[in-house]
Tab-separated table of C-alpha atoms in Angstrom:
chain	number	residue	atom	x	y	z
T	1	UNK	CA	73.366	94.178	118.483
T	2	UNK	CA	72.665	92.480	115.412
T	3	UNK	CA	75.503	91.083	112.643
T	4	UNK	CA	74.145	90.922	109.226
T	5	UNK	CA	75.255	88.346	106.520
T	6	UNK	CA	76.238	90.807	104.242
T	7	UNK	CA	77.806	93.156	106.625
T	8	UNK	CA	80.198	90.131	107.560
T	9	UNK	CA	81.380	89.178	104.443
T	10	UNK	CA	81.977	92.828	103.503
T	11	UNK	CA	83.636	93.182	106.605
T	12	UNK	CA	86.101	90.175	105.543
T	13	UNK	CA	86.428	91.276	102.206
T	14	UNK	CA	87.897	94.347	103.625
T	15	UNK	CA	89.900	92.848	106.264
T	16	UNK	CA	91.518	90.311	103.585
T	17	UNK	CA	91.971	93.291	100.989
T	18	UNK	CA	93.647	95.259	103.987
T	19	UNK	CA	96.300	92.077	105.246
T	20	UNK	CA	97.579	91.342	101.572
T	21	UNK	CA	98.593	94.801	101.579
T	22	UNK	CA	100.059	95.020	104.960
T	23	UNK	CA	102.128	91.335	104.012
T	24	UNK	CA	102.191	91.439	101.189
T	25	UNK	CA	105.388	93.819	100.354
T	26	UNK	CA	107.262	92.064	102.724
T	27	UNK	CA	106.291	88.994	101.389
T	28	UNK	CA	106.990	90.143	98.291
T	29	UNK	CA	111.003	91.717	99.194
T	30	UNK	CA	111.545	88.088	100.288
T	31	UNK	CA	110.064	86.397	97.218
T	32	UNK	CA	112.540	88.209	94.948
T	33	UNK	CA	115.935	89.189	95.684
T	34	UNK	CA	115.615	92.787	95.094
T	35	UNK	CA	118.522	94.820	93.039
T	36	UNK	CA	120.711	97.129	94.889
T	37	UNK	CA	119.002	99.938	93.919
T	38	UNK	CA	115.529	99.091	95.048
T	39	UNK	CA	117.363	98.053	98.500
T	40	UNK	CA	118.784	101.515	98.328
T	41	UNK	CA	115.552	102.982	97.612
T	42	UNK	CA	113.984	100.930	100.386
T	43	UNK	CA	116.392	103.098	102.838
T	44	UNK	CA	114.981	106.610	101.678
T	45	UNK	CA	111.391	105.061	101.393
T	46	UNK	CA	109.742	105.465	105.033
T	47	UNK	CA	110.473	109.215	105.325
T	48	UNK	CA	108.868	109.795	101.912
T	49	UNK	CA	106.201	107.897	102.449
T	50	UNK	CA	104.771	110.134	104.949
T	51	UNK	CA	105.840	113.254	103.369
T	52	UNK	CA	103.991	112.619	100.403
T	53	UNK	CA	100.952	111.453	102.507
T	54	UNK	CA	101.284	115.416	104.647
T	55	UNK	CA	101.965	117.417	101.141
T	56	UNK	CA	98.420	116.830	99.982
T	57	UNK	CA	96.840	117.283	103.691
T	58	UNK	CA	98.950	120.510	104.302
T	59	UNK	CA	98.354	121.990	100.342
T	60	UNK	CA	94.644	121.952	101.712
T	61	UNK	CA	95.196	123.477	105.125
T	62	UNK	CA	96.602	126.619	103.810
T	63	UNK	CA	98.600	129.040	105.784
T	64	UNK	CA	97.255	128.211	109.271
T	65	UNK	CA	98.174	124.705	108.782
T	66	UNK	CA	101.759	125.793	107.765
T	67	UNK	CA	102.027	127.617	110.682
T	68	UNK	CA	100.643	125.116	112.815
T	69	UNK	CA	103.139	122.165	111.478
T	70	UNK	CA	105.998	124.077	111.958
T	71	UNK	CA	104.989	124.919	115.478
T	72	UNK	CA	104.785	120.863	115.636
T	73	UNK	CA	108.202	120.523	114.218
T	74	UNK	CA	109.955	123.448	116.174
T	75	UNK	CA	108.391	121.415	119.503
T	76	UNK	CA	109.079	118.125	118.928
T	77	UNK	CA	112.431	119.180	117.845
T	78	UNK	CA	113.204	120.905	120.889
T	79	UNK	CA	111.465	118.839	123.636
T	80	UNK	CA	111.192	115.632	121.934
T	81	UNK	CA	107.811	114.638	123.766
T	82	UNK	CA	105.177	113.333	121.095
T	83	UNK	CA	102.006	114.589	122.971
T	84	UNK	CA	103.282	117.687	123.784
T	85	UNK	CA	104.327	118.673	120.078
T	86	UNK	CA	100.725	116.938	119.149
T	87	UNK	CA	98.328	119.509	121.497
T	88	UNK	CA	101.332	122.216	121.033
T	89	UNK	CA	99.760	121.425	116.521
T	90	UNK	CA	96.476	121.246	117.536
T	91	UNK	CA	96.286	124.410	120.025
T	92	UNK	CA	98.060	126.633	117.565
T	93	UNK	CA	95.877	126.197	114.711
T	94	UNK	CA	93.076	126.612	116.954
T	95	UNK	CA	94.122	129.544	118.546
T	96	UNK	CA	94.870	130.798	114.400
T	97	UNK	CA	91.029	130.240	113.490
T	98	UNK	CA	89.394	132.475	116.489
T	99	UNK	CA	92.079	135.176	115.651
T	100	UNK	CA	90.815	134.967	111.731
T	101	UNK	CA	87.034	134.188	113.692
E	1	UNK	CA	115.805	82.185	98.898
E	2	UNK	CA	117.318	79.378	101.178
E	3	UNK	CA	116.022	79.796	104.774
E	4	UNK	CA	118.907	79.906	107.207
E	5	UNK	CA	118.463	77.216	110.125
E	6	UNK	CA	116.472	79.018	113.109
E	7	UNK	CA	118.264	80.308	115.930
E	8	UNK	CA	116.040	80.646	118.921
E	9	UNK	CA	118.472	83.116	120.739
E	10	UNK	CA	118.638	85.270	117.470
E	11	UNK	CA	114.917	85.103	117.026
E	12	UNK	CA	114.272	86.214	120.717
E	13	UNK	CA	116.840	88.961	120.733
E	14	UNK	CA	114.552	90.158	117.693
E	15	UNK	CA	111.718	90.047	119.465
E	16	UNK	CA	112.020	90.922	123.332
E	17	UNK	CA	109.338	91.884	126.221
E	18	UNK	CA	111.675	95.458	126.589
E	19	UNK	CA	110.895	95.845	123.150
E	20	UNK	CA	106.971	95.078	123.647
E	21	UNK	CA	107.107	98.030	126.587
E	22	UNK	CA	109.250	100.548	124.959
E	23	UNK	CA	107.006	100.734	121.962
E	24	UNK	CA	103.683	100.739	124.613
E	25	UNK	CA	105.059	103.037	126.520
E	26	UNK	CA	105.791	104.945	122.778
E	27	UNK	CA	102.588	104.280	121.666
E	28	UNK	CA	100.328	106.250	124.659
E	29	UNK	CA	102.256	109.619	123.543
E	30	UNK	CA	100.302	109.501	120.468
E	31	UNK	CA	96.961	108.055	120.931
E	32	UNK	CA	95.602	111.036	122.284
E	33	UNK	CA	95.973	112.489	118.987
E	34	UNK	CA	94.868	109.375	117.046
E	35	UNK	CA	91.639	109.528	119.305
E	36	UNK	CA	89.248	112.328	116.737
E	37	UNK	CA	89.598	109.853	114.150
E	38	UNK	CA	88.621	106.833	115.536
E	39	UNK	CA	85.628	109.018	117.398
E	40	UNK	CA	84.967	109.905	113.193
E	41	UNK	CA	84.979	106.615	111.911
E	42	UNK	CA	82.638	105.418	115.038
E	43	UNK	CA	79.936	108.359	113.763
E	44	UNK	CA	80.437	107.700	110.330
E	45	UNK	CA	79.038	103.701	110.948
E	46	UNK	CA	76.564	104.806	113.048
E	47	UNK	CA	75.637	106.871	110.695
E	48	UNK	CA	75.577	104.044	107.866
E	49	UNK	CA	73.198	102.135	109.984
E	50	UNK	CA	75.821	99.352	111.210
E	51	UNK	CA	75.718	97.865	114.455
E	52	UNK	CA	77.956	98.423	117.208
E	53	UNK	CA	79.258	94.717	117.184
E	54	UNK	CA	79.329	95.018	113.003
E	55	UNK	CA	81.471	98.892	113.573
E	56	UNK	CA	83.893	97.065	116.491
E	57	UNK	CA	84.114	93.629	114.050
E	58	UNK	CA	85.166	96.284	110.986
E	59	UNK	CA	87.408	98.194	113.271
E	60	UNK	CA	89.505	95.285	114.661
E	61	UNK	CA	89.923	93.707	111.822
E	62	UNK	CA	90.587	95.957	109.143
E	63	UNK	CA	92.382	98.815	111.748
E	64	UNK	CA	92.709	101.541	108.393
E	65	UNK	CA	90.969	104.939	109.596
E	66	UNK	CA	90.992	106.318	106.090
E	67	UNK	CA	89.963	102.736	104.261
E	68	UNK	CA	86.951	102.386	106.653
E	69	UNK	CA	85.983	105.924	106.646
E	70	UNK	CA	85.894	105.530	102.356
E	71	UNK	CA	84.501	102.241	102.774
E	72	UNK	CA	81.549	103.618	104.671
E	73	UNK	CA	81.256	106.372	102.184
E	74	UNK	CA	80.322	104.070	99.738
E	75	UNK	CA	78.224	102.349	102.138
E	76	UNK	CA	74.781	100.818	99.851
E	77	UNK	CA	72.251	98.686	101.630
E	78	UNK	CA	72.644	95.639	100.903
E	79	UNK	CA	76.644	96.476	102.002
E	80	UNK	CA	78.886	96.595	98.808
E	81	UNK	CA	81.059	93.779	99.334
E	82	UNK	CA	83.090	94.170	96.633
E	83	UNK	CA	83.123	98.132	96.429
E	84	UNK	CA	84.451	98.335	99.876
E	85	UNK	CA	87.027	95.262	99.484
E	86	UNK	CA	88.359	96.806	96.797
E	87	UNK	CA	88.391	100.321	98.510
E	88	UNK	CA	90.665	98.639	101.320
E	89	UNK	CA	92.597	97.186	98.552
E	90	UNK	CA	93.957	100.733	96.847
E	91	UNK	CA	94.103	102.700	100.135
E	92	UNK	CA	95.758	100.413	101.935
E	93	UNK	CA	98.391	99.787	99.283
E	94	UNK	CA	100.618	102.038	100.783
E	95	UNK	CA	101.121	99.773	103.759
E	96	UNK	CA	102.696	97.549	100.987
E	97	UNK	CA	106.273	99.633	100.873
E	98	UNK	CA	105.955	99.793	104.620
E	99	UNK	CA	106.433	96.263	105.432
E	100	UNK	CA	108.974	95.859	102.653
E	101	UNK	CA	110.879	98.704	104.152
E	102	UNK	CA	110.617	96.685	107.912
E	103	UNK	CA	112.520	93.946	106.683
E	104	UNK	CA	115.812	94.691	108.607
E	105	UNK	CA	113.699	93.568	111.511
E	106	UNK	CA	110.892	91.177	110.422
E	107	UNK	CA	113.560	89.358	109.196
E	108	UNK	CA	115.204	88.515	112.822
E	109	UNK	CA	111.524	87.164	113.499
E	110	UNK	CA	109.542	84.134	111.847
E	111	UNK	CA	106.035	82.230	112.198
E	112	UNK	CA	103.616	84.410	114.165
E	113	UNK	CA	105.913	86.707	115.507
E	114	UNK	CA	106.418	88.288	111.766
E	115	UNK	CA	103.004	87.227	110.375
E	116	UNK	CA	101.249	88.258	113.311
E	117	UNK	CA	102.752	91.800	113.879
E	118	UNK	CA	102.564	92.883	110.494
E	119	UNK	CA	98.831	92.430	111.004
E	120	UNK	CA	98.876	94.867	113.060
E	121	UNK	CA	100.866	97.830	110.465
E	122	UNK	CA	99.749	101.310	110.522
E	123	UNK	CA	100.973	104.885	109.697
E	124	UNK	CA	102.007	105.943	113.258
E	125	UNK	CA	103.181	102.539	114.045
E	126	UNK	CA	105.565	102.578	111.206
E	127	UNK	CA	106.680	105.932	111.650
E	128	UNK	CA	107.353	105.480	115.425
E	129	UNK	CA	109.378	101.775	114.476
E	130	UNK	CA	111.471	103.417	111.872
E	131	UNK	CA	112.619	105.650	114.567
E	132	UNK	CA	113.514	103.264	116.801
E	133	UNK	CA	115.213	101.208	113.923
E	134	UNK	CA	116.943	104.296	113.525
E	135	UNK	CA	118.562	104.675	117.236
E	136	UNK	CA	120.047	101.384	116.442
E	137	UNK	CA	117.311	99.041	118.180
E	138	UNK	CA	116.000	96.466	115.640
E	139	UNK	CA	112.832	94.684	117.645
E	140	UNK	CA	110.056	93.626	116.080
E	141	UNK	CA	107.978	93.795	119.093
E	142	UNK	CA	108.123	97.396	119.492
E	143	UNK	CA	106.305	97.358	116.599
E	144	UNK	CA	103.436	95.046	118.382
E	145	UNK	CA	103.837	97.053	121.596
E	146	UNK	CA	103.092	100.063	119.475
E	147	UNK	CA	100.396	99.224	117.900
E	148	UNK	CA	98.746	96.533	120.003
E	149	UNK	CA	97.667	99.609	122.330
E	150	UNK	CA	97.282	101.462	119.402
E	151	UNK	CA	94.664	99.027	118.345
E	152	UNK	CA	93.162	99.322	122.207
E	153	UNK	CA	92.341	103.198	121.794
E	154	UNK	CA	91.305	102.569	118.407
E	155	UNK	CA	88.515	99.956	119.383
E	156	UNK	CA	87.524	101.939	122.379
E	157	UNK	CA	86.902	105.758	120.390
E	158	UNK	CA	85.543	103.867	117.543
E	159	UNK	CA	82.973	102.387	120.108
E	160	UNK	CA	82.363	105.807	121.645
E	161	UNK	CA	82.300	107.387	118.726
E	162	UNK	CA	78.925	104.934	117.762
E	163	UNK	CA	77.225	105.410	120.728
E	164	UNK	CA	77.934	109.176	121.568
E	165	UNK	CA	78.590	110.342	118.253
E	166	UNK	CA	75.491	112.329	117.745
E	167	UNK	CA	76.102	114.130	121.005
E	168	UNK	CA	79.793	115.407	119.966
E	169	UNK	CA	78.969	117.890	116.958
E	170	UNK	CA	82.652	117.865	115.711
E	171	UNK	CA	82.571	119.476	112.584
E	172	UNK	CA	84.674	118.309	109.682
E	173	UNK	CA	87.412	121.153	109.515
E	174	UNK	CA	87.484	121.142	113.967
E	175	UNK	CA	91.435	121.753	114.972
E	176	UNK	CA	90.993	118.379	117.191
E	177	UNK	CA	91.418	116.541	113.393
E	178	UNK	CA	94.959	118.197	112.744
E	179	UNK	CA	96.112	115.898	115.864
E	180	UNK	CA	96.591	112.796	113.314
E	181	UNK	CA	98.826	114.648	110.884
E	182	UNK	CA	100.565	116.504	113.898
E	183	UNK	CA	101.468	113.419	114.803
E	184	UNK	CA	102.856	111.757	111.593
E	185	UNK	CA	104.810	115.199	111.205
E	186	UNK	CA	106.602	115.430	114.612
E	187	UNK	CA	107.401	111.711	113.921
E	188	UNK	CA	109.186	112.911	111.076
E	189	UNK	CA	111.681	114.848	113.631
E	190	UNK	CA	113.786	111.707	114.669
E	191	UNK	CA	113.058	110.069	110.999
E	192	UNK	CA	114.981	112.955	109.995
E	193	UNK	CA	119.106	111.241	109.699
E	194	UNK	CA	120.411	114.708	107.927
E	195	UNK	CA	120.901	116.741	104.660
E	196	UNK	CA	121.129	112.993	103.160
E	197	UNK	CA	117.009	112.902	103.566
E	198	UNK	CA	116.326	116.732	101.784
E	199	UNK	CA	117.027	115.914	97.937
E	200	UNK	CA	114.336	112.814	98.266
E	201	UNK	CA	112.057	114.303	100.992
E	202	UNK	CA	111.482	117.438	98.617
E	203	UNK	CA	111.448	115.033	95.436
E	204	UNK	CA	108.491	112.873	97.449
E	205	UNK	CA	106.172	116.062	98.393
E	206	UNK	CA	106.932	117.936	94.849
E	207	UNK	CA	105.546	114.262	93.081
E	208	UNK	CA	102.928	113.761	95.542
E	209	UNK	CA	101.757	117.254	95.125
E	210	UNK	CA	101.174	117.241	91.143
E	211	UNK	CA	99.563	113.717	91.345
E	212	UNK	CA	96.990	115.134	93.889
E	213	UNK	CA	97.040	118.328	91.911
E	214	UNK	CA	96.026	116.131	88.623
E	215	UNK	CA	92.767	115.448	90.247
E	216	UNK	CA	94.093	111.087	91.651
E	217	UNK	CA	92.815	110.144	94.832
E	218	UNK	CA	93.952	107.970	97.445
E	219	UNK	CA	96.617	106.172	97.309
E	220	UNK	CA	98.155	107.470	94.206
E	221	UNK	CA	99.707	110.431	95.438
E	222	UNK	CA	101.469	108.884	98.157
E	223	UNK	CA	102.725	106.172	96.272
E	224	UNK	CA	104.176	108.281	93.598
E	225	UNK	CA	105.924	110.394	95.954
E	226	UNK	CA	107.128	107.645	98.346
E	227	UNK	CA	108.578	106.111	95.000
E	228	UNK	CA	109.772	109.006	93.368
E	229	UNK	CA	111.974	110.123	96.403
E	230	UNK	CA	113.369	107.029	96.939
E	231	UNK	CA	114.267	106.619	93.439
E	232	UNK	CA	115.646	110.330	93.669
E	233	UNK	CA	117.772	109.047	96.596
E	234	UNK	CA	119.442	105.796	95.612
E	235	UNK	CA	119.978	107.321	91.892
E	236	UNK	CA	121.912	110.047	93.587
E	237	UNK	CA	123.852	107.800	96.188
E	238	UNK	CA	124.870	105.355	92.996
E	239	UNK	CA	126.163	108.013	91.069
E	240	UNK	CA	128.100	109.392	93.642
E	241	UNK	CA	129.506	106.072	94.405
């Protein structure tokens, strides 16, 4: 149970580093009156965001994890219950890498 | 920018206890699958020699899976300070566009209400507010509600993760770690407003998948592709208006 110096203030360096980025866009949008088109591109931004953070992740997975995503997809599109479509991801590439065993 | 005078009835129709339980009650769907990575990040710190009050003091304050988990892996003893600051700094950047793109509803909100929450921003959270932003509910403290028991799993599997970690034996490419990005992607489902979203949504994974491809880390790929399709988008909407 101990707390290092050091530790702590790389802790707080982190923690700082981490809430200027979580402000500071926000902070920034209401510094500056952004053009229309960068409040237009504000609308399209969140779904990108996290497609370009899955095309990497599913690029790696390889078929399996193609599969598996659009098992998540076709589930969460039909039942609309975020667990389910989570285990219903996670089961299916499962099952996928003891069939390839 | 002139402030417009307060209006406490505005500011608490922004910001309502429903809210605060609707995004809860959102929030436990998900943290089952958010669970493997806080067990990961728990291991990975036990691993690096910290503490369990130093792992639970990183973990609450900086809440960032993938900045601690890079943090750690540049771990040195005495701890890099400056190396994992700045580590936080580029992963994290991504949050940046996120708040920016919560304005619509940070904007009903002031003091700590709007300073306070957005303390609190991650992936999942985001994803699951833009949703509800999206059904035509603007309250800021779904967003807390989300990821205020968000943050509660995430302390707790971090902890469990230091202190039974070396018991688990996950290995790195176990199914259980898919649960994080199946989550992100069925979020996408009710993201998803119609053929509007394909032209950018194609334009953001085709970007993001060339800047990985080049060989850039984290967070360069997403931001190029969160910036290219939204660029993609409003260029096409302002020509065709």
């Amino acid at each position: 149970m101990s707390l290092r110096p050091d530790v702590l203030l790389a802790i707080l360096g982190m923690a700082l580093a981490s809430y200027l980025c979580r402000a500071g866009g926000y902070a920034i949008l209401r510094a500056i009156r952004p053009p229309p088109f960068v409040q237009q591109m504000l609308h399209y931004l969140p779904g990108c965001i996290f497609i370009a953070f899955l095309a990497p992740v599913f690029a790696q997975l390889g078929w399996a994890g193609w599969v598996a995503g659009a098992a998540v997809l076709l589930a969460q599109w039909q039942l609309r219950r975020l667990a389910l479509s989570i285990a219903v991801g996670v089961g299916t590439l499962w099952l996928m890498q003891v069939l390839a065993g | 920018m002139s402030e417009p005078i307060p209006d406490p009835l505005a500011e608490r129709r922004g910001f309502t206890r429903q809210g605060f339980h609707r995004g809860a009650r959102a929030a436990l769907a998900i943290t089952l699958g958010l669970s493997p990575f806080g067990l990961v990040v728990g291991m990975a710190a036990d691993q690096r020699g910290l503490s369990l009050v130093e792992t639970l003091l990183m973990s609450g304050l900086v809440f960032a899976g993938t900045a601690q988990l890079v943090a750690l892996q540049l771990w040195t003893d005495p701890a890099p300070i400056l190396a994992a600051t700045l580590a936080c700094l580029v992963i994290n950047l991504r949050m940046a566009p996120m708040g920016a793109a919560l304005a619509p509803l940070l904007d009903r909100v002031s003091g700590w209400r709007r300073w306070g929450t957005l303390a609190f921003l991650v992936d999942n959270a985001f994803a699951l507010t833009v949703a509800e932003q999206r059904a035509g509910r603007r309250d800021a403290a779904f967003l807390l509600g989300v990821a205020l028991v968000m943050w509660l799993n995430w302390m707790t599997m971090c902890a469990f993760g230091h202190v039974f970690g070396a018991a688990l034996k996950l290995p790195p490419g176990h199914p259980v770690f898919f649960a994080s990005s199946a989550a992100l992607l069925a979020i996408l489902v009710p993201i998803w407003r119609g053929p509007a979203e394909l032209l950018p949504w194609i334009i953001a994974g085709v970007a993001a998948l060339l800047v990985h491809g080049a060989g850039l880390g984290a967070p360069w790929p997403v931001l190029a592709g969160a910036f290219a399709g939204a660029a993609a988008g409003a260029f096409r909407d302002r020509r065709a208006a």
